[in-house]
Coordinates of N, CA and C in Angstrom, one line a residue:
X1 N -9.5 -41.0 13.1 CA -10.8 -40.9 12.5 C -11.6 -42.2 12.4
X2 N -11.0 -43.6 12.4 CA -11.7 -44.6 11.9 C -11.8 -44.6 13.3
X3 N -11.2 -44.3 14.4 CA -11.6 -44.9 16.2 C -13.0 -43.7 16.2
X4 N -13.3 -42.9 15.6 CA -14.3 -41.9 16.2 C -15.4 -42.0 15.1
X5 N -15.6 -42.8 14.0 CA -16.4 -43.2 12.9 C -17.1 -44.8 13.8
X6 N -15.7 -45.5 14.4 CA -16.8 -46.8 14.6 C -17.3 -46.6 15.9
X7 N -16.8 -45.5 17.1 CA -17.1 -45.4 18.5 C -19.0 -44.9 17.8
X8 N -18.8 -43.7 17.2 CA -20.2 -42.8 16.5 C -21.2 -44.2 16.6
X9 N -20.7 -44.8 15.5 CA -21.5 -46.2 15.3 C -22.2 -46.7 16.0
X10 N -21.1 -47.3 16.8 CA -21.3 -47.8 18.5 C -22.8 -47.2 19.3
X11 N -22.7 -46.1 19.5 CA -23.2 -45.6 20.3 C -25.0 -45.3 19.6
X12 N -25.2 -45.0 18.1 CA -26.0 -44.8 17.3 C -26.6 -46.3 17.5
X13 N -26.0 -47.5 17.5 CA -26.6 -48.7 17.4 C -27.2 -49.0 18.6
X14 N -26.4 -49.0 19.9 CA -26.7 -48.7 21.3 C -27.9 -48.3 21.6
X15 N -27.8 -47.2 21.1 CA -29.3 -46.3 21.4 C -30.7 -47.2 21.0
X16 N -30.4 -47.7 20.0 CA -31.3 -48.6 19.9 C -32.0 -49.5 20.6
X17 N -31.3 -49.6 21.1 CA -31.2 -51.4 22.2 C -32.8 -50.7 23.4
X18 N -33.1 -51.4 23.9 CA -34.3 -51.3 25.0 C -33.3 -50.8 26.7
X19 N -32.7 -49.7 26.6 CA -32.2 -49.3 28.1 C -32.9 -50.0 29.4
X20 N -34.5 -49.6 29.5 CA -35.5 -49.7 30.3 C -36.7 -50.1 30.2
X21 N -37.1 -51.1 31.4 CA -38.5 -52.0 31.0 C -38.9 -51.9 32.0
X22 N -40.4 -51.0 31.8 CA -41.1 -50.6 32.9 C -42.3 -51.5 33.0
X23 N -42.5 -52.1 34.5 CA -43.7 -53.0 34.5 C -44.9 -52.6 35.4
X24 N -45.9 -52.5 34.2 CA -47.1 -51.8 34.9 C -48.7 -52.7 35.2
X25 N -48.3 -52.8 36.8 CA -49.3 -53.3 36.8 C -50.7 -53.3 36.9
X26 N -52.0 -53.8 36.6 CA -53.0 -53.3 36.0 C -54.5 -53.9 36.8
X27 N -55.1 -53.6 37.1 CA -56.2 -54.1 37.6 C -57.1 -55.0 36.8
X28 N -57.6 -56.5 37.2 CA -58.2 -57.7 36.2 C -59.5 -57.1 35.8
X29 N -60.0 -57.2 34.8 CA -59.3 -58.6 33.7 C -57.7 -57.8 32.5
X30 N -57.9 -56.5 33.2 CA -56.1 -56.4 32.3 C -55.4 -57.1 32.4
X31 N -54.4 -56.9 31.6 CA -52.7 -57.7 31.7 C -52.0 -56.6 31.7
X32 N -51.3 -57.3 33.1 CA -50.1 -56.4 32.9 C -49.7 -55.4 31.8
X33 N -48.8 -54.7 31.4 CA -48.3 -54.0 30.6 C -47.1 -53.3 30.8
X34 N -46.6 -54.3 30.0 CA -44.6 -53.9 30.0 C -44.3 -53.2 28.8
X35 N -44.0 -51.7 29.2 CA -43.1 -51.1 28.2 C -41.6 -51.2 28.2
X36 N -41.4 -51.0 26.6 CA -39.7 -50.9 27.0 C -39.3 -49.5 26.0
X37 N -38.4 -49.0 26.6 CA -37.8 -47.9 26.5 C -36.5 -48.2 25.8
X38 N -36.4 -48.0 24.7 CA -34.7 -47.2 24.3 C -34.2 -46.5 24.1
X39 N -32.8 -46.7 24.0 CA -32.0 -45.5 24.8 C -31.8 -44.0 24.1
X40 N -32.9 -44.1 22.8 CA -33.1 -42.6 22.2 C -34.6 -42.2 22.8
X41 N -35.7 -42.8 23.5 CA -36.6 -42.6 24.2 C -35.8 -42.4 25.9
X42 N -34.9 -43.0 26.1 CA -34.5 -42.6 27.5 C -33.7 -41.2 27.6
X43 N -33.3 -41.5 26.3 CA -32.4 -39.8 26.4 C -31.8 -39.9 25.0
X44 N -32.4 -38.6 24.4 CA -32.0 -38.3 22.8 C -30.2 -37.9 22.8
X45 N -29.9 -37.5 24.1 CA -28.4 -37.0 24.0 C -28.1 -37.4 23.0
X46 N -27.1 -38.8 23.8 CA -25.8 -39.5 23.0 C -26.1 -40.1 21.8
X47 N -27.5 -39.9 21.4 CA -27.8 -40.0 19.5 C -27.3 -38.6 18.8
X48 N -27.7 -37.5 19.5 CA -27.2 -36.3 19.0 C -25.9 -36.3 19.0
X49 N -25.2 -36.3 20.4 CA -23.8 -36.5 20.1 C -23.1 -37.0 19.1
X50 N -23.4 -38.4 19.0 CA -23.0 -39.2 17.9 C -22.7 -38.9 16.4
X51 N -24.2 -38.0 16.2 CA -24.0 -37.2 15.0 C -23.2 -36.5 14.7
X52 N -22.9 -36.0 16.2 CA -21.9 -34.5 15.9 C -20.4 -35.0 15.6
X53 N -20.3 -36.6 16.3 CA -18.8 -36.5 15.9 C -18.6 -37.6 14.2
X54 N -20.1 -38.2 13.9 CA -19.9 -38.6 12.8 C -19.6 -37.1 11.6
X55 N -20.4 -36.5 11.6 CA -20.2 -35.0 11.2 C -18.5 -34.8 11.0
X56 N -17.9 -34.7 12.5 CA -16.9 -34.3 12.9 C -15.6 -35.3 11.7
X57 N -15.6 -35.9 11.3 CA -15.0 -36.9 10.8 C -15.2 -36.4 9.3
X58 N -15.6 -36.1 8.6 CA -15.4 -35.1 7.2 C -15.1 -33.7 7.7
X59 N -15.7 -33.3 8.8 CA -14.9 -32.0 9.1 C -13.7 -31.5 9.3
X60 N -13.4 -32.9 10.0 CA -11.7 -32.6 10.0 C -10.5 -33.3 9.1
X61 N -11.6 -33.9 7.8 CA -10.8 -34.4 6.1 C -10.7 -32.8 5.9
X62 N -11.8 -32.4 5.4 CA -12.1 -31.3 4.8 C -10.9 -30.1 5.2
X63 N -10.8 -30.0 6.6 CA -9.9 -28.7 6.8 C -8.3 -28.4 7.5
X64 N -7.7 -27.6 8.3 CA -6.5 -28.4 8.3 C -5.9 -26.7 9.5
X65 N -5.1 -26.8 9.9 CA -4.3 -25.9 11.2 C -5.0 -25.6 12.0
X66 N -5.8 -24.1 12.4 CA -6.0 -24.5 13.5 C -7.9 -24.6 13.6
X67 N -8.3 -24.2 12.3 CA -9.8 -25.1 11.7 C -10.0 -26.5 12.7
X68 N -8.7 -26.9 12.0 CA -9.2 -28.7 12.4 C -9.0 -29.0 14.1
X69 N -8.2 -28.1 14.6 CA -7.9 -28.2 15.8 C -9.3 -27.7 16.8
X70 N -9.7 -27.1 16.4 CA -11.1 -26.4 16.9 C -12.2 -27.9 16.5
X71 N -12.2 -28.2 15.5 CA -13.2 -29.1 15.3 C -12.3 -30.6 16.4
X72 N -11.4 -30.8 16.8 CA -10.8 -32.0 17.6 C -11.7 -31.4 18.8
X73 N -11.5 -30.5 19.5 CA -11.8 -29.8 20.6 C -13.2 -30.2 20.4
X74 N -13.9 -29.8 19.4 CA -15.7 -30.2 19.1 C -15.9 -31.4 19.4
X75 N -15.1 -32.1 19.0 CA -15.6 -33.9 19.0 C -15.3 -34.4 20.8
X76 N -14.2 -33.4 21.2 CA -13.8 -34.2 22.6 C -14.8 -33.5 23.7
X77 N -16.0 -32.6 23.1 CA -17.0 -31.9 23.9 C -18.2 -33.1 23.4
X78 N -18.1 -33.3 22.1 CA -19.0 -34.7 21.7 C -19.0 -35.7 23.1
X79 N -17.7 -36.6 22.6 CA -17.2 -38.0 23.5 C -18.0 -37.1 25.2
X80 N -17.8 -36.5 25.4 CA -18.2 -36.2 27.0 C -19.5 -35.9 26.8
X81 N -20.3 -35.2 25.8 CA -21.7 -35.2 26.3 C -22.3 -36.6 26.0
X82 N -21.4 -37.8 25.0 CA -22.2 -39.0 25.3 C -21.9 -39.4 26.3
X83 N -20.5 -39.2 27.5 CA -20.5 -39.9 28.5 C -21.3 -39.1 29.5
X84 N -21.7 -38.1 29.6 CA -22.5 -37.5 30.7 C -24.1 -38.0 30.5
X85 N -24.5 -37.9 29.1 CA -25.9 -38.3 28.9 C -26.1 -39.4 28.9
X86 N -25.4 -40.5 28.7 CA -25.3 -41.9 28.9 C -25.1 -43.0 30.6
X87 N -24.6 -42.2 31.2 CA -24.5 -42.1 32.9 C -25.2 -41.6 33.6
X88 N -26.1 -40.2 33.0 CA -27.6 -40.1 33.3 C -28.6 -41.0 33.3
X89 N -28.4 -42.0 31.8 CA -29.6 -42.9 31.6 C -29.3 -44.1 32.4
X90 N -28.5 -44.4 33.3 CA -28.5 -45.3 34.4 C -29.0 -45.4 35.1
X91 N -30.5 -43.9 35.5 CA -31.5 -43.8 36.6 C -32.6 -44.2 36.0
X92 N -33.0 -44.9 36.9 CA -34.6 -45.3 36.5 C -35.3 -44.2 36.0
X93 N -36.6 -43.8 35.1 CA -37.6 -42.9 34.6 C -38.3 -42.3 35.8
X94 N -38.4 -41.5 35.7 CA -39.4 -40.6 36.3 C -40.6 -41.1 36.5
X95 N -41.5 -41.3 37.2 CA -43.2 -41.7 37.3 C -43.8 -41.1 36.5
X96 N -43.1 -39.4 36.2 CA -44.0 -38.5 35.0 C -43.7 -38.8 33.9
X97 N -42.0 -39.1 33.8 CA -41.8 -39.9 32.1 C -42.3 -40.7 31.9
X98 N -42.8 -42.0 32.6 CA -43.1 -43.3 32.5 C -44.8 -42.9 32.4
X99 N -45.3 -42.4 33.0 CA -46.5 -41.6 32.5 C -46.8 -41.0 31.3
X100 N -45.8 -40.3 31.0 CA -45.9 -39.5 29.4 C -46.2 -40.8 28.3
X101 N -45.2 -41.3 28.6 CA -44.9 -42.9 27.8 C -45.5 -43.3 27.7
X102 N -46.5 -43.8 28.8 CA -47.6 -44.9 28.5 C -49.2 -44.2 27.8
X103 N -49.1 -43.0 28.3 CA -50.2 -42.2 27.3 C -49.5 -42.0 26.1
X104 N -48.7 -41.9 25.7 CA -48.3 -42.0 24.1 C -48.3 -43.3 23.3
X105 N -48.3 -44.6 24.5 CA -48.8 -45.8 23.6 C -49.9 -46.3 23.9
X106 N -51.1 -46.1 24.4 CA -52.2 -45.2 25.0 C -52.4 -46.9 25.2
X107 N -51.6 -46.5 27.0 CA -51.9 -47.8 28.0 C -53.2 -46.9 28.9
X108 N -54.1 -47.6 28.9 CA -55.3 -47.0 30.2 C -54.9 -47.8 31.2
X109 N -55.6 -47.8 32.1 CA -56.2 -48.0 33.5 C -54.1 -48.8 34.1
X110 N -53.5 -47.1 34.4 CA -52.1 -47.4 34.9 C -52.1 -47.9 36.1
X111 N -53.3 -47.5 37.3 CA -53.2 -48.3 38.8 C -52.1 -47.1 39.3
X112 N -51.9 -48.0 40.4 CA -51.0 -47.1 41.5 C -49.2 -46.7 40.8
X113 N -48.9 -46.0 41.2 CA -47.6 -45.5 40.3 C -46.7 -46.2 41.2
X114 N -46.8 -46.2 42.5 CA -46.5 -46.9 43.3 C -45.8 -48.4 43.0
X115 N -46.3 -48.7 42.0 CA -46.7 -50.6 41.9 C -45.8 -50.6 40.6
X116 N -45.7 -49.5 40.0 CA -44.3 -49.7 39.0 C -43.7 -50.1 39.4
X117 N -42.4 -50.9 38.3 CA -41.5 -51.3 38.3 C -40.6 -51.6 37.5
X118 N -39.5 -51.0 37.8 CA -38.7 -50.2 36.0 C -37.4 -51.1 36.5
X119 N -37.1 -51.3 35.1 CA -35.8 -52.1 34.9 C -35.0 -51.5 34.4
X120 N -33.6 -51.3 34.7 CA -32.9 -50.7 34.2 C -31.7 -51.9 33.4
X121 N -31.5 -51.9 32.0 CA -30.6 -52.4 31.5 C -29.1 -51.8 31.1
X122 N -28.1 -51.7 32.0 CA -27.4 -50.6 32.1 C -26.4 -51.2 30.9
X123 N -26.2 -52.0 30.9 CA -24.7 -52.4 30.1 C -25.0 -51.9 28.4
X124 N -26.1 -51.6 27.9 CA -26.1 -50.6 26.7 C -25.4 -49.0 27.1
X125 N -26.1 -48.4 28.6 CA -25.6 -47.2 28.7 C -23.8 -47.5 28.7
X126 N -23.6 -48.3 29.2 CA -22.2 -48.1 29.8 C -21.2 -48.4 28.5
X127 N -21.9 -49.2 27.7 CA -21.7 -49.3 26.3 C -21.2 -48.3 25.4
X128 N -22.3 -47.4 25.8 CA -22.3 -45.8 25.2 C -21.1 -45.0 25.6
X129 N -20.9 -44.8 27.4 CA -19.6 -44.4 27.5 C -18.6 -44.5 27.4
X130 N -18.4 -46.2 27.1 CA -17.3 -46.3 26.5 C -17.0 -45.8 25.0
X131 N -17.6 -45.8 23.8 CA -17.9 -45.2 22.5 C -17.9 -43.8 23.4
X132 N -18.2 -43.3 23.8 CA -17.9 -41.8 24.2 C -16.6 -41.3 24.5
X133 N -15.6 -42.6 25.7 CA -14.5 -42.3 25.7 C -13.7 -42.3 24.7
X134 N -14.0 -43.0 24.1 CA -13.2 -43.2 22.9 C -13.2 -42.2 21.5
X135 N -14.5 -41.6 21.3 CA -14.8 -40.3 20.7 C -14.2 -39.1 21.1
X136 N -13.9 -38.9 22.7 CA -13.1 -37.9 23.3 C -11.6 -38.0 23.0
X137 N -11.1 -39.1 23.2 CA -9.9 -39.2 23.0 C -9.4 -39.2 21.4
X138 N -10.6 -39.5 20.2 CA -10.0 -38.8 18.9 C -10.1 -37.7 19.1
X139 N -11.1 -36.9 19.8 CA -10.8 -35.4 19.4 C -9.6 -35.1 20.2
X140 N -9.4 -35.7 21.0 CA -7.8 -35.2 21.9 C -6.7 -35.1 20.7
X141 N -6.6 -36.5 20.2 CA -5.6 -36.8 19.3 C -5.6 -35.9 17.9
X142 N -7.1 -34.8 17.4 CA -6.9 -34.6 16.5 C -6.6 -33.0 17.2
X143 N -6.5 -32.3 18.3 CA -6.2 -31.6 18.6 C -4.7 -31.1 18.6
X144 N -3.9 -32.5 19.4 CA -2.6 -32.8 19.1 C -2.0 -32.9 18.2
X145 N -2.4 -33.5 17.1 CA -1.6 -34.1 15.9 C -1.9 -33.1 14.6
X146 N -3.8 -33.2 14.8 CA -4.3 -33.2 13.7 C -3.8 -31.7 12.6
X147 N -3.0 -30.5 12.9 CA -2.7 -29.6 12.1 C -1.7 -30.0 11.6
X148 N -0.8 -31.1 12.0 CA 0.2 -31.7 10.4 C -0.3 -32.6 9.7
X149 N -1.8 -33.4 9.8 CA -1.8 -33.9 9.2 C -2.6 -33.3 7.5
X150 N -1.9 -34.1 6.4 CA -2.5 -33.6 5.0 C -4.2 -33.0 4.7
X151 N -4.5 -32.0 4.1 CA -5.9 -31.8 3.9 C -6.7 -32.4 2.8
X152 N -7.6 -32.8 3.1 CA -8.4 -33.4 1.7 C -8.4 -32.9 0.3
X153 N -8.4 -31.4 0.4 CA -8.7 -30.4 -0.1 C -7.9 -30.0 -1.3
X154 N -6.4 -30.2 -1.0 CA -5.3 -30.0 -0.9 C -4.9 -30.6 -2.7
X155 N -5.2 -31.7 -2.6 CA -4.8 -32.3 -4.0 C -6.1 -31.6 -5.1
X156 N -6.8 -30.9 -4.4 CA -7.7 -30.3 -5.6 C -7.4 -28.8 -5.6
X157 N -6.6 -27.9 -4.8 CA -6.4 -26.5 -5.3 C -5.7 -26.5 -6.1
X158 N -5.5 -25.5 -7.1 CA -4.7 -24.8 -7.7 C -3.4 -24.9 -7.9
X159 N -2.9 -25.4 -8.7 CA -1.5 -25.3 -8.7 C -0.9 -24.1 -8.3
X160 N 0.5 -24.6 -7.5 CA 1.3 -23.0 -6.5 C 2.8 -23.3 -7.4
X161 N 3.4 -22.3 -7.7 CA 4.8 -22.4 -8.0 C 5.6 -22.8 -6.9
X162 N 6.5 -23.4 -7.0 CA 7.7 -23.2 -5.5 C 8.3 -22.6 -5.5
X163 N 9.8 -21.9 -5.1 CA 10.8 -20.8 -5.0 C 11.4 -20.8 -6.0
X164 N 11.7 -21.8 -6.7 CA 12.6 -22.0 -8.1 C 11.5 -21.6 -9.1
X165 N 10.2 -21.1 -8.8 CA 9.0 -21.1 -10.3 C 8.6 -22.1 -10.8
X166 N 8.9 -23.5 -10.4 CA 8.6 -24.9 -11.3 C 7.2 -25.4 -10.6
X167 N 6.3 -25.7 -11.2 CA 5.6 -26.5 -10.6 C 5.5 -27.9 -10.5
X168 N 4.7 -27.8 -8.9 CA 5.5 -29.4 -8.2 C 4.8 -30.3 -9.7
X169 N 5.3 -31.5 -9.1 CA 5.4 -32.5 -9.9 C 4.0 -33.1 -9.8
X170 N 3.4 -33.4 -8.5 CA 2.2 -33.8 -8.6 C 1.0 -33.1 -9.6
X171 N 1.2 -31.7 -8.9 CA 0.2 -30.6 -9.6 C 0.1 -30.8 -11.3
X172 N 2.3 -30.8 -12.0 CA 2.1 -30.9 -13.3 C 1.5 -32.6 -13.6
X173 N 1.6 -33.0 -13.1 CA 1.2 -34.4 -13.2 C -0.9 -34.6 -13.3
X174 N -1.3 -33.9 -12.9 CA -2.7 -34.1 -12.3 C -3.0 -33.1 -13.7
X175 N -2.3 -31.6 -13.9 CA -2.9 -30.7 -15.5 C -2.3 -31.5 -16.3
X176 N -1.5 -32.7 -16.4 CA -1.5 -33.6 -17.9 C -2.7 -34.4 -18.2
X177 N -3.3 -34.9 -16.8 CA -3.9 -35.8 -17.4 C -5.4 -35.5 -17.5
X178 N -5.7 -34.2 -16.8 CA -7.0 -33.1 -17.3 C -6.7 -32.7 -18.7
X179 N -5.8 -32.5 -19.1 CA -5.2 -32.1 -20.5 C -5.8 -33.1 -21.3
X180 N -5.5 -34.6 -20.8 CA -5.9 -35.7 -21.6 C -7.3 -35.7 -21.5
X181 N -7.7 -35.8 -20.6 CA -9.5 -35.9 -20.4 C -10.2 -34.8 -21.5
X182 N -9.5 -33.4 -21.6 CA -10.2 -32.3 -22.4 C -9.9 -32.9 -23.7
X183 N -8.9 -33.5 -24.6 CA -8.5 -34.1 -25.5 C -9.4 -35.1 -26.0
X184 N -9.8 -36.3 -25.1 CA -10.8 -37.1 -25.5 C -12.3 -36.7 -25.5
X185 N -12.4 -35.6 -24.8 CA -14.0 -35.0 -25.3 C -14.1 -34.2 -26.5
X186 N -13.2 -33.7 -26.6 CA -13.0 -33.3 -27.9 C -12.8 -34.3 -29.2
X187 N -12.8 -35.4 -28.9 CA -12.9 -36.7 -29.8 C -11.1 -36.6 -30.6
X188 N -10.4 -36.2 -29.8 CA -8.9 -35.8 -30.5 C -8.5 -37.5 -29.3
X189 N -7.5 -37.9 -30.3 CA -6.6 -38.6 -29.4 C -5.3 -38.6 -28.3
X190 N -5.0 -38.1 -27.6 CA -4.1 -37.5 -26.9 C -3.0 -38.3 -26.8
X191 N -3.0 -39.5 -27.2 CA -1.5 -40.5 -27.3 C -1.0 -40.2 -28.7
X192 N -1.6 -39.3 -30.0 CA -1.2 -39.5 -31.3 C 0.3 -38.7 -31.5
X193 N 0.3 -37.4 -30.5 CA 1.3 -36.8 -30.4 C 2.5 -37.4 -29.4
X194 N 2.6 -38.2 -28.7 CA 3.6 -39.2 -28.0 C 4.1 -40.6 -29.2
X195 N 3.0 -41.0 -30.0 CA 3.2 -41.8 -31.0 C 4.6 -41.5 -31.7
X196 N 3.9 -40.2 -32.6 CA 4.9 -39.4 -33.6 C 6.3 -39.0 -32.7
X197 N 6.3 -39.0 -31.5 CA 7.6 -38.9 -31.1 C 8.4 -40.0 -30.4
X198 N 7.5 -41.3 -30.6 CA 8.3 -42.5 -30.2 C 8.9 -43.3 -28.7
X199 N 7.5 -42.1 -28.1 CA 7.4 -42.3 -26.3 C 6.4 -43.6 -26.3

């Protein structure tokens, strides 16, 4: 869980970064005009993804057999849509994206589309796939492993008897000291009766 919490990270901070810098050139007395693109304007994917497997990381505290085994399988479909949408963003923009773009930061007089010239900064994407591989392979591992591992959940149900009728030790251990807590809102002391018996 902590390899698929800091990969999430990874790839969330990644996105940030400028993928692509398109240079557009402009007829005088303009200047030039260089936009730059990041990697949640080049492709919303592997932010989405990312979510899904930060998500994924209390989903699989929270639950436990074959719950959690399904949610492993969710995260290792995560790690691959950030590696598929992150190896997409390795292609230069479209002339129509790079067009949408520049009317949304309302560049005029764009000139020949021709005369573009996009940069591609790939080592953030590749960045990404790697935090993706590594997101896939926790869900692998929580696929594998993850139905013996303990539920979060678990130390808050209900106490269960065992075969002998006793309850476990933890459980009676956790209704003593709720015992205590309801004792001191009640403004009662709950050590006075341990006192008088010399514990």
């Amino acid at each position: 869980m902590v390899l698929d919490l800091a990969a999430a990270a990874v790839v969330l901070l990644l996105s940030t970064r400028v993928w692509q810098s398109v240079l557009l050139p402009r007829p005088r007395p303009l200047r030039d005009e260089v936009l730059h693109a990041s990697g949640r304007t080049v492709t919303a994917a592997p932010t989405a993804f990312a979510l899904v497997a930060l998500a994924g990381v209390v989903a699989v505290l929270a639950s436990r057999g074959v719950a959690r085994r399904l949610i492993g399988a969710v995260l290792l479909a995560a790690g691959a849509g950030v590696i598929a949408s992150a190896v997409g963003a390795t292609s230069a923009l479209s002339k129509t994206r790079i067009g949408s773009l520049a009317q949304s930061r309302n560049v005029v007089a764009l000139g020949n589309p021709g005369t573009w010239q996009v940069s591609v900064h790939a080592q953030w994407a590749w960045g990404s796939v790697a935090a993706g591989v590594v997101i896939a392979l926790a869900g692998v591992i929580v696929c594998v492993r993850g139905g013996r591992w303990a539920a979060m959940s678990a130390r808050y149900s209900a106490p269960t008897a065992t075969g002998t009728g006793r309850v476990d030790d933890r459980d009676a251990e956790a209704r003593a000291q709720a015992s205590m807590w309801s004792a001191l809102e009640r403004g009662d002391d709950p050590t006075s009766e341990r006192i008088e018996k010399g514990e």
